[in-house]
CSV table of C-alpha atoms in Angstrom, one decimal:
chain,number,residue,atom,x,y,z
A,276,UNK,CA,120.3,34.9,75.4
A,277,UNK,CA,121.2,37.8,73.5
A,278,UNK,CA,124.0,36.1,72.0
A,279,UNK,CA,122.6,33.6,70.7
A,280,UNK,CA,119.4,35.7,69.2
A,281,UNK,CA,121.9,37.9,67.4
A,282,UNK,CA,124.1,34.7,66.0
A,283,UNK,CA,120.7,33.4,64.7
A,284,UNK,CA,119.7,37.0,63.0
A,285,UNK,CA,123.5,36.3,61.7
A,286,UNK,CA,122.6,32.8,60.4
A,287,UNK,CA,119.4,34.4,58.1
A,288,UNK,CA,121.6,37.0,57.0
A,289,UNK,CA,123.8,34.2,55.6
A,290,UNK,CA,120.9,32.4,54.1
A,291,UNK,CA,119.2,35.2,52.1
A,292,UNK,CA,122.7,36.9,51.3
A,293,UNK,CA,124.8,33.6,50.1
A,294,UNK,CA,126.8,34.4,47.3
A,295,UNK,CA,126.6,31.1,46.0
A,296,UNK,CA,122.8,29.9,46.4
A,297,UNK,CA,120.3,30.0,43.3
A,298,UNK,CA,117.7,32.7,42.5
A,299,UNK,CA,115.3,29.9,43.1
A,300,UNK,CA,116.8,28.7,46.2
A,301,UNK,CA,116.7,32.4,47.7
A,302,UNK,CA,113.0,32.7,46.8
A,303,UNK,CA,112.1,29.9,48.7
A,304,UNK,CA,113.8,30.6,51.5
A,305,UNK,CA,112.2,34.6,51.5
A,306,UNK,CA,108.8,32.8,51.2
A,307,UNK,CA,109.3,30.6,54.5
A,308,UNK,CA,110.5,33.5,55.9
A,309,UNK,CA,108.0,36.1,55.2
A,310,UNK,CA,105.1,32.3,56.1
A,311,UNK,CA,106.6,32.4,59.8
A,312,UNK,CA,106.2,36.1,60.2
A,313,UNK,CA,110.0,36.2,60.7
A,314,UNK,CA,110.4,39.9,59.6
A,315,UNK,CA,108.1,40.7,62.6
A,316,UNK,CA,110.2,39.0,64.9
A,317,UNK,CA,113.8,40.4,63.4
A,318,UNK,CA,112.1,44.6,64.1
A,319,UNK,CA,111.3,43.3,67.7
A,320,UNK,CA,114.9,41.8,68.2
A,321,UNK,CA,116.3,44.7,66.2
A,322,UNK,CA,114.5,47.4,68.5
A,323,UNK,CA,116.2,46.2,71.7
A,324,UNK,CA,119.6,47.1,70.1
A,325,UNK,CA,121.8,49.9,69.9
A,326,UNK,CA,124.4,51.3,67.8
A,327,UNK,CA,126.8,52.6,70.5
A,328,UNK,CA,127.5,48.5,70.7
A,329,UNK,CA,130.3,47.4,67.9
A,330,UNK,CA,128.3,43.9,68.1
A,331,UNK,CA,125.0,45.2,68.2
A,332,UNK,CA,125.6,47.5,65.5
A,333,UNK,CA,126.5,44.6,63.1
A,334,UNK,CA,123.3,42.8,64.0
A,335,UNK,CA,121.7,45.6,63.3
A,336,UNK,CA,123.5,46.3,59.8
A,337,UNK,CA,122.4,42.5,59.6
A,338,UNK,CA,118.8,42.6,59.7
A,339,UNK,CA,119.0,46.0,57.8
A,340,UNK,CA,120.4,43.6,54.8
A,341,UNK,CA,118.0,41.0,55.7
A,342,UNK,CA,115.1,43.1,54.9
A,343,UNK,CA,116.6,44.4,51.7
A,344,UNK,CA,117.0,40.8,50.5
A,345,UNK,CA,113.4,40.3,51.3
A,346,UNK,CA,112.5,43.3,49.6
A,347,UNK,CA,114.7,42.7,46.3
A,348,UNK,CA,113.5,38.9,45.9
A,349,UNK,CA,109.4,39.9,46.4
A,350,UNK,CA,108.5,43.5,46.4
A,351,UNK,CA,105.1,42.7,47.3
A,352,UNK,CA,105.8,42.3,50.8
A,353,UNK,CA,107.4,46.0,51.1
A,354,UNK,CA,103.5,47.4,52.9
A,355,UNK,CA,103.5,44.4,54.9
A,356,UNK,CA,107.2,45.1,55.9
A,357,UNK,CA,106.7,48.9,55.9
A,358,UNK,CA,103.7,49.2,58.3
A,359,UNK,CA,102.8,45.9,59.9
A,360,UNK,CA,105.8,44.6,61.3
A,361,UNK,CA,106.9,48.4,62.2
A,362,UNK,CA,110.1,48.4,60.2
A,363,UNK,CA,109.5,52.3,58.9
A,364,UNK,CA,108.7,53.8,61.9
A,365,UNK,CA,112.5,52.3,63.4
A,366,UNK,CA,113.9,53.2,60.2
A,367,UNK,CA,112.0,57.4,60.6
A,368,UNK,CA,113.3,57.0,64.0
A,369,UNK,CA,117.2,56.2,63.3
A,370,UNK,CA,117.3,58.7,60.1
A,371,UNK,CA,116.8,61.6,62.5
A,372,UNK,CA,119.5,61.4,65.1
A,373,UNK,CA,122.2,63.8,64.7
A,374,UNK,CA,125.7,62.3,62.9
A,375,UNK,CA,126.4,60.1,60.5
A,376,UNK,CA,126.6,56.3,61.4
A,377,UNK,CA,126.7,53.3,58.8
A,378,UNK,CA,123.5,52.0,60.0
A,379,UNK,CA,121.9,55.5,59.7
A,380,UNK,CA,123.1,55.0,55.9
A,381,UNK,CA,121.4,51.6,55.5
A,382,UNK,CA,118.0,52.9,57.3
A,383,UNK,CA,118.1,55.7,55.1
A,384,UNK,CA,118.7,53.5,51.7
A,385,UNK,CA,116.4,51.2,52.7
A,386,UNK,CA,113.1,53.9,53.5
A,387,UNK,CA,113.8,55.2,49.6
A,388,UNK,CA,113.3,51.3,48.5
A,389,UNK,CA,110.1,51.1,51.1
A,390,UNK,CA,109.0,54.3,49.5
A,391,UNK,CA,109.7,53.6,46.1
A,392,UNK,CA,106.1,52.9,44.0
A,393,UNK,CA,104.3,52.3,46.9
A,394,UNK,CA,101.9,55.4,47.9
A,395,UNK,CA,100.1,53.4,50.8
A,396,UNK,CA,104.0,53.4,52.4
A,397,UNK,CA,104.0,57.1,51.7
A,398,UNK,CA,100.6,57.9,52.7
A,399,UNK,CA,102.2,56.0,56.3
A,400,UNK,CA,105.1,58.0,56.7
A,401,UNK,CA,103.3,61.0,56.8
A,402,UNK,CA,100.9,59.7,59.3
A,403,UNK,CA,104.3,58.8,61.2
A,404,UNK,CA,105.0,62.7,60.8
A,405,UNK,CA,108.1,61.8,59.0
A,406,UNK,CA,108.0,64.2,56.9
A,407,UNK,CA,109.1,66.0,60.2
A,408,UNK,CA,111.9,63.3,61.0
A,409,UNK,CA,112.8,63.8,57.1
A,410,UNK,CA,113.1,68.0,57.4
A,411,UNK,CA,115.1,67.2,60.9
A,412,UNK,CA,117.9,65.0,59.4
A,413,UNK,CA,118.0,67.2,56.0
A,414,UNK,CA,118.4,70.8,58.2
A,415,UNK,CA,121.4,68.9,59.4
A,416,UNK,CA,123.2,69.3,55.9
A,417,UNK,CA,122.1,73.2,55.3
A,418,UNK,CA,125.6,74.6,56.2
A,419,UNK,CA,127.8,71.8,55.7
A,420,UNK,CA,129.1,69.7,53.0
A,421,UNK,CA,129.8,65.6,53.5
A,422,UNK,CA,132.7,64.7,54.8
A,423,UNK,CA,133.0,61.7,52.6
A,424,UNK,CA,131.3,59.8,49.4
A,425,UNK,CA,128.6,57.7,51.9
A,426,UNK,CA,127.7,60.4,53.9
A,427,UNK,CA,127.0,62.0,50.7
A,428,UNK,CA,125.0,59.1,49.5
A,429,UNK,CA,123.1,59.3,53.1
A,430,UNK,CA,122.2,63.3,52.0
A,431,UNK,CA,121.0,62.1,48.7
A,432,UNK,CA,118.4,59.2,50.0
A,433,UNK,CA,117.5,61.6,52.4
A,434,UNK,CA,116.2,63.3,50.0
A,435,UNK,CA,115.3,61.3,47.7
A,436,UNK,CA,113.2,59.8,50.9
A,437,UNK,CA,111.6,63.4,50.8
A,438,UNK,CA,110.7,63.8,47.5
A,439,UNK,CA,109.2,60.4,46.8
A,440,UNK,CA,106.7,61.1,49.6
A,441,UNK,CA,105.5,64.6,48.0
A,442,UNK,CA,103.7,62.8,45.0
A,443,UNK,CA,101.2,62.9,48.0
A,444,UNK,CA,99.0,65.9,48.0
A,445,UNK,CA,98.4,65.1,52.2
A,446,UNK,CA,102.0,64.7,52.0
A,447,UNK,CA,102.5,67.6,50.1
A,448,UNK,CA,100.0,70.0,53.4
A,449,UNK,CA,102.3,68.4,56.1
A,450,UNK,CA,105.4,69.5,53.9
A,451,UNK,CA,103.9,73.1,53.8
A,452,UNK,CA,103.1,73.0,57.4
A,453,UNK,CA,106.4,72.1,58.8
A,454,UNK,CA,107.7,74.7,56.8
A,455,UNK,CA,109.7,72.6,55.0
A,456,UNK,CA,109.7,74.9,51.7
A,457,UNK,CA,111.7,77.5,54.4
A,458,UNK,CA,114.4,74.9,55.4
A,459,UNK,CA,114.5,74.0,51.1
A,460,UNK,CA,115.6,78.2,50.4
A,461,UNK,CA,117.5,78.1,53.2
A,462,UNK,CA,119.7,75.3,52.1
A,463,UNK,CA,120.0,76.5,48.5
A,464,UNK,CA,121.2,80.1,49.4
A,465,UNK,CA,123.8,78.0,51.5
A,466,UNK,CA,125.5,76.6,48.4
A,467,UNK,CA,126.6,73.7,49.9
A,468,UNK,CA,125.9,69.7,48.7
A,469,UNK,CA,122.7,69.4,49.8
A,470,UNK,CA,121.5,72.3,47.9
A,471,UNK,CA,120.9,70.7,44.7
A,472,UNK,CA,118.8,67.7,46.9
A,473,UNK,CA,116.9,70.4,48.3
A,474,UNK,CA,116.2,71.8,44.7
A,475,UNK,CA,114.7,68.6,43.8
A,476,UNK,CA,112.7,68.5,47.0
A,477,UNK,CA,111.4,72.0,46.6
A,478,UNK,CA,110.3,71.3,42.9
A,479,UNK,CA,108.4,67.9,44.0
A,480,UNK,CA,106.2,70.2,47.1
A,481,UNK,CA,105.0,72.3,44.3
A,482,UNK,CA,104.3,70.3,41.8
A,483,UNK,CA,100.1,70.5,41.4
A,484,UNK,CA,100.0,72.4,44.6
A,485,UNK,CA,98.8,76.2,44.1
A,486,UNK,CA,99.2,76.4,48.1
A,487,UNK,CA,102.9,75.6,48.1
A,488,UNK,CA,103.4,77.8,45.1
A,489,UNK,CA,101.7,80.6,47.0
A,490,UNK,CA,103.8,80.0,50.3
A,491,UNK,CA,106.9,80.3,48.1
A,492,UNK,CA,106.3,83.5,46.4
A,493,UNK,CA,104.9,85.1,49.6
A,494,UNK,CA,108.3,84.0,51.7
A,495,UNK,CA,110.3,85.7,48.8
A,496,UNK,CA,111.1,82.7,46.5
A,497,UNK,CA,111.7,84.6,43.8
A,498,UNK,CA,114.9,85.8,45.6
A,499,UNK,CA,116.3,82.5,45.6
A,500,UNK,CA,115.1,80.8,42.3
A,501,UNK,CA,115.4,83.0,39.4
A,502,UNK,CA,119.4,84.1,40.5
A,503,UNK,CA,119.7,79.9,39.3
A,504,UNK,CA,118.2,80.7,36.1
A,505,UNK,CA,121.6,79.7,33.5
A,506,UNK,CA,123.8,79.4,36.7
A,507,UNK,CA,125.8,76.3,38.2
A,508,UNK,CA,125.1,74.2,40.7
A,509,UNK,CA,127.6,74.5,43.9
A,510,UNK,CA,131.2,72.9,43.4
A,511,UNK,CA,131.1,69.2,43.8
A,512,UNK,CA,133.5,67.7,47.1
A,513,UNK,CA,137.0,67.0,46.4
A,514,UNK,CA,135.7,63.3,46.4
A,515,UNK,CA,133.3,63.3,44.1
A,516,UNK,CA,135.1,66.1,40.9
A,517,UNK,CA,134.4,64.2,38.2
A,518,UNK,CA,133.5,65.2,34.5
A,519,UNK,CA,130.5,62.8,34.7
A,520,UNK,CA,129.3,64.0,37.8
A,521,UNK,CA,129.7,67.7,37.3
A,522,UNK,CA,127.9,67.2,34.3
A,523,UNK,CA,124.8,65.1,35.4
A,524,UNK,CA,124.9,67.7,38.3
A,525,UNK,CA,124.3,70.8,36.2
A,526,UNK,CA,122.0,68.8,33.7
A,527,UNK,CA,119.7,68.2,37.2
A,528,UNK,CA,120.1,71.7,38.2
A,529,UNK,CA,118.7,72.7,35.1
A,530,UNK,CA,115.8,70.7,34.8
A,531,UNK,CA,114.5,71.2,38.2
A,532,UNK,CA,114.7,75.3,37.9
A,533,UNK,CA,112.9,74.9,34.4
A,534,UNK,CA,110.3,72.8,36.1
A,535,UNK,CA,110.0,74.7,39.5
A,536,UNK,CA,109.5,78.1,36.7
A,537,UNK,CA,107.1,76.2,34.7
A,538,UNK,CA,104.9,74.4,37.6
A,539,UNK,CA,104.7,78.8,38.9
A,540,UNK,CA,103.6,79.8,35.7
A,541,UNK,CA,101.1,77.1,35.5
A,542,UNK,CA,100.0,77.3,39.4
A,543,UNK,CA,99.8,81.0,40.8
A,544,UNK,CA,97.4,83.7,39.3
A,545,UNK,CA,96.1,87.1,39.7
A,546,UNK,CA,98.4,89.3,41.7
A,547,UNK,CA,101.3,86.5,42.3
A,548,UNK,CA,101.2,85.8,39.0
A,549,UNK,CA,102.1,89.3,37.8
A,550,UNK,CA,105.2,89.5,40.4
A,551,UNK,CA,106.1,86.6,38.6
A,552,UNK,CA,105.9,87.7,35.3
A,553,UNK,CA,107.4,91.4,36.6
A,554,UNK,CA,110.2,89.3,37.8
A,555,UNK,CA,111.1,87.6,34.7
A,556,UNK,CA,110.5,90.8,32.7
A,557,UNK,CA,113.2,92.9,35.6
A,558,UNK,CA,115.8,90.1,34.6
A,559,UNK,CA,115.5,90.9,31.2
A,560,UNK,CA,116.5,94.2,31.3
């Protein structure tokens, strides 16, 4: 009976998410949890919903939280959670359809936490080819800005999402492949939010990489990058003006243009090398 399978899921989600229950108490009810396999059985319930349901979507929002609690009380069981009970490839899956949805939020947050100091979870989303369902919810941000604070906070984890799986060289190929380096120029000549995200991105696939370094230069990187050199990042959303944040927001800008610059200088030789040091000796003059 569906309803009562989602009232249970609702139960768990009161046990690990109880305000007023121990640290202790919480770990031991995680550890029964994760000793009947119950995470397994909450991705297979989960699977069978759908958001366009205002009941489903809470049971789904639900076990979303359920696995975070597992995940915050023992880290340890984030590969188990990740790739044998199929919880990333639901979470690749929901991160790439088109709009923004609370849930789509949550499955984003929650990938950056799988993803997070774990490089057998990374090494798994790119066998997933989500590095593909990454680039397809990121293009979706290239022309436009949020519309509110969480949708912005759904651009940033995805991301984040993105950059934490290029400390992967295989990663790193699939990135190049997909032609994700295009979609990260593209979205900083747009100016808009995501362009400082796609900064960080684009530093990340070139870091160590002489391949990615050479695809940039040879698709005209140059063009885009060194116009950022002592510039500002784009305007912050009316929601989110602060002093704080414009300041974090060029102190970021900064240090990922000084590290893209110095991972070029470091990476490309011979005849890419001297367009880049003609380049830097052109803005000089």
């Amino acid at each position: 009976n569906a309803d009562i399978s989602m009232d249970v899921v609702d139960l768990f989600h009161e046990m690990v998410d109880a305000e007023d229950a121990s640290p202790e108490d919480l770990v031991v009810i995680v550890e029964v949890l994760l000793e009947l396999d119950a995470p397994a059985v909450l991705m297979q319930h989960m699977s069978r919903l759908s958001d366009a349901s205002e009941e489903e979507a809470a049971c789904i929002h639900a076990t979303l939280s359920i696995f975070e609690s597992l995940l915050e009380a023992q880290p340890e069981c984030s590969t188990n959670l990740a790739q044998r009970d199929g919880v990333m490839a639901w979470l690749l899956n929901r991160i790439k359809v088109r709009g923004f949805h609370a849930n789509k939020l949550y499955a984003a947050e929650l990938l950056s936490m799988l993803l997070c100091n774990n490089p057998s979870n990374q090494s798994k989303l790119g066998q997933l080819e989500g590095i593909l369902s990454l680039l397809t919810s990121a293009s979706q941000y290239k022309r436009r800005d949020p519309s509110d604070l969480e949708e912005a906070e759904l651009i940033e984890n995805t991301f984040s999402c993105l950059r934490l799986t290029l400390s992967l060289p295989e990663n790193q190929l699939r990135f190049l492949k997909a032609e994700g380096i295009e979609l990260m120029i593209l979205t900083l000549k747009e100016r808009k939010y995501a362009s400082l995200c796609a900064l960080s991105v684009l530093d990340a696939s070139l870091r160590n990489n002489g391949a990615n370094c050479e695809r940039f230069v040879d698709i005209r990187g140059f063009k885009t990058i060194f116009p950022l050199i002592g510039s500002s990042p784009p305007p912050l959303p009316a929601f989110s003006k602060g002093k704080k944040e414009r300041e974090a927001a060029q102190l970021s800008f900064d240090e990922y243009v000084a590290s893209l610059l110095t991972t070029l200088f470091q990476l490309l030789s011979d005849d890419r090398r001297m367009r880049l040091l003609g380049k830097l000796a052109e803005d000089e003059m």
